[in-house]
Coordinates of N, CA and C in Angstrom, one line a residue:
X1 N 0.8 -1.2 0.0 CA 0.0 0.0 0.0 C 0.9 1.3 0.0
X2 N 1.9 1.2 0.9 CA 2.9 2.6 0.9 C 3.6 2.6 -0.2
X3 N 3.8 1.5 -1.3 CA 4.3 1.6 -2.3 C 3.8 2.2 -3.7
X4 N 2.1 2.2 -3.7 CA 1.7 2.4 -4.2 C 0.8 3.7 -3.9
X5 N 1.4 4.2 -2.9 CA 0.8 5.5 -2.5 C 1.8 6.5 -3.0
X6 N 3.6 6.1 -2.7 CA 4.9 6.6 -3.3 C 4.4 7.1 -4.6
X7 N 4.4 6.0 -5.7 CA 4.2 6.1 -6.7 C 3.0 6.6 -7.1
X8 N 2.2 7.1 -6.7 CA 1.2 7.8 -7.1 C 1.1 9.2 -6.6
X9 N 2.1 9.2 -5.2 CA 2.5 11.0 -5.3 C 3.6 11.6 -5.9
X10 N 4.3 10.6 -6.5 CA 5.5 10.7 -7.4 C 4.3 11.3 -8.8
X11 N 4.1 10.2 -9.1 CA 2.9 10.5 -10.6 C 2.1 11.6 -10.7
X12 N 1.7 12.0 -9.5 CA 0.8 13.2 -9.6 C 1.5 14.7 -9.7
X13 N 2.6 14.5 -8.6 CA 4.3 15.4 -8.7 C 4.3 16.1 -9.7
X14 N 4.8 14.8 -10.6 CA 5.5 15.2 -12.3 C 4.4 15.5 -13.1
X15 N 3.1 15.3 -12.7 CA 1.9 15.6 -13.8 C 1.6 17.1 -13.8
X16 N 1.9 17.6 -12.2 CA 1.4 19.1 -11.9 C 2.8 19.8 -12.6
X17 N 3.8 19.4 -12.0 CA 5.1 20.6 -12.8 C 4.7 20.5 -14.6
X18 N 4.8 19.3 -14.9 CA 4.4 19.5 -16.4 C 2.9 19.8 -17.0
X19 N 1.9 20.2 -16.0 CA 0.5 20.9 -16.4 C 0.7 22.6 -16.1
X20 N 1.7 22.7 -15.0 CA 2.2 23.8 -15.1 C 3.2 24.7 -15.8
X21 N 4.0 23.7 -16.4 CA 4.6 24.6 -17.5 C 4.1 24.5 -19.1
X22 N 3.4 23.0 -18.9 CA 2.3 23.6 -20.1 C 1.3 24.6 -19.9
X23 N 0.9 25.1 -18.8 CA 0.0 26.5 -18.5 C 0.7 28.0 -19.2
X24 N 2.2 27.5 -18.6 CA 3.1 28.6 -19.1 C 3.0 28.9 -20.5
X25 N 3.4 27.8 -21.1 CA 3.7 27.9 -22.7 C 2.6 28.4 -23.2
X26 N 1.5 27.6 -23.0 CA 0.0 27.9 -23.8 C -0.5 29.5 -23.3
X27 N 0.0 29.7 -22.3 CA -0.9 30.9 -21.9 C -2.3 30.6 -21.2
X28 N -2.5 29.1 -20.2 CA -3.5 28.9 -20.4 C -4.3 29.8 -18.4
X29 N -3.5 30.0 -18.2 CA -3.3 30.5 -16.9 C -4.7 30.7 -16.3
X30 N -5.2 31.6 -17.8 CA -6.5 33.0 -17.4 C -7.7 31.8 -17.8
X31 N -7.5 30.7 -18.2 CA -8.4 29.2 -18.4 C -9.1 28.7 -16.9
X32 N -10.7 28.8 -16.9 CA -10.6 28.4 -15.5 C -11.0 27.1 -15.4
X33 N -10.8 26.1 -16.8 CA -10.6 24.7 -16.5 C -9.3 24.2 -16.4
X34 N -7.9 24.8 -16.3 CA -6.8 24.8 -16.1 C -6.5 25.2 -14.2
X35 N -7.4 26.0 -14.1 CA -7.2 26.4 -12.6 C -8.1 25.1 -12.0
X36 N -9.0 24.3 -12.9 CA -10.2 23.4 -12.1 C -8.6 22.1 -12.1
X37 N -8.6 22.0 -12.5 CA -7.5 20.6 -13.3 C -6.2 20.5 -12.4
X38 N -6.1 21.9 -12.3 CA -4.7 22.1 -11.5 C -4.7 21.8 -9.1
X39 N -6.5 22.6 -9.4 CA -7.0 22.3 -8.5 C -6.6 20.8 -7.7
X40 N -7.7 20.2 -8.9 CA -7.8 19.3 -8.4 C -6.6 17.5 -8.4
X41 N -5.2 18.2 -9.1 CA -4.2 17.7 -9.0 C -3.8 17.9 -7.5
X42 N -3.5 19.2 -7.5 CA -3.0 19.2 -5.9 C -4.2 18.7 -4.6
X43 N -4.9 18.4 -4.8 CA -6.0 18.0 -3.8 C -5.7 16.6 -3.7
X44 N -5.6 15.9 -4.7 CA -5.1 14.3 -4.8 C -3.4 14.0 -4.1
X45 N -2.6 15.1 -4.8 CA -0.9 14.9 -4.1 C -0.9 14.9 -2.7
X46 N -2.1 15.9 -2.4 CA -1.6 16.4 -0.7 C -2.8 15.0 -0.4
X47 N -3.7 14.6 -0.8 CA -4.3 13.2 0.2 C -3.2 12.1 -0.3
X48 N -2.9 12.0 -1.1 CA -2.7 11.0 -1.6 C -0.9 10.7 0.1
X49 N -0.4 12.0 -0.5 CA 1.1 12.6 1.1 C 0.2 11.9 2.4
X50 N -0.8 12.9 2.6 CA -1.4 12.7 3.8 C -1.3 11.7 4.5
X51 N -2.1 10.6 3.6 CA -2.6 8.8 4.0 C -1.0 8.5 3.7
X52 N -0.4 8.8 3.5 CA 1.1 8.1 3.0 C 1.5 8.2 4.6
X53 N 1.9 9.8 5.2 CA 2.2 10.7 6.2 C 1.6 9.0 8.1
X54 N 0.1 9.1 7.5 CA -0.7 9.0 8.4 C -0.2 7.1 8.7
X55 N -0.1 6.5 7.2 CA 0.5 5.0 7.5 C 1.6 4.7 8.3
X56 N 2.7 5.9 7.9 CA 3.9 5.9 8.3 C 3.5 5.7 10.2
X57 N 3.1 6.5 10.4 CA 3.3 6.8 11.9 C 2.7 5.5 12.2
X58 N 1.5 5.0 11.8 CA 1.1 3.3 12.5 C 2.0 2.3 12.9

């Protein structure tokens, strides 16, 4: 389970820096399904940390 929690805040990581510098390039910034998208990446990294955070200490 922590291994697959790793790899899925690893995966979500690299998905937001490269959603964010494709925001850059495109100009998509002022897009507010780019702000919904981006949203809801970091909502997933920080649970996804969290339950990682919260196994650990068990």
């Amino acid at each position: 389970m922590q291994l697959l929690l790793k790899i899925t805040a690893i995966f979500l990581t690299i998905l937001l820096l490269i959603l964010v510098f494709w925001g850059i390039a495109s100009g998509y910034f002022i897009s507010v399904d780019f702000w919904i998208l981006y949203g809801i990446i970091v909502l997933l990294d920080f649970l996804c940390i969290n339950k990682l955070k919260n196994l650990q200490k068990e």
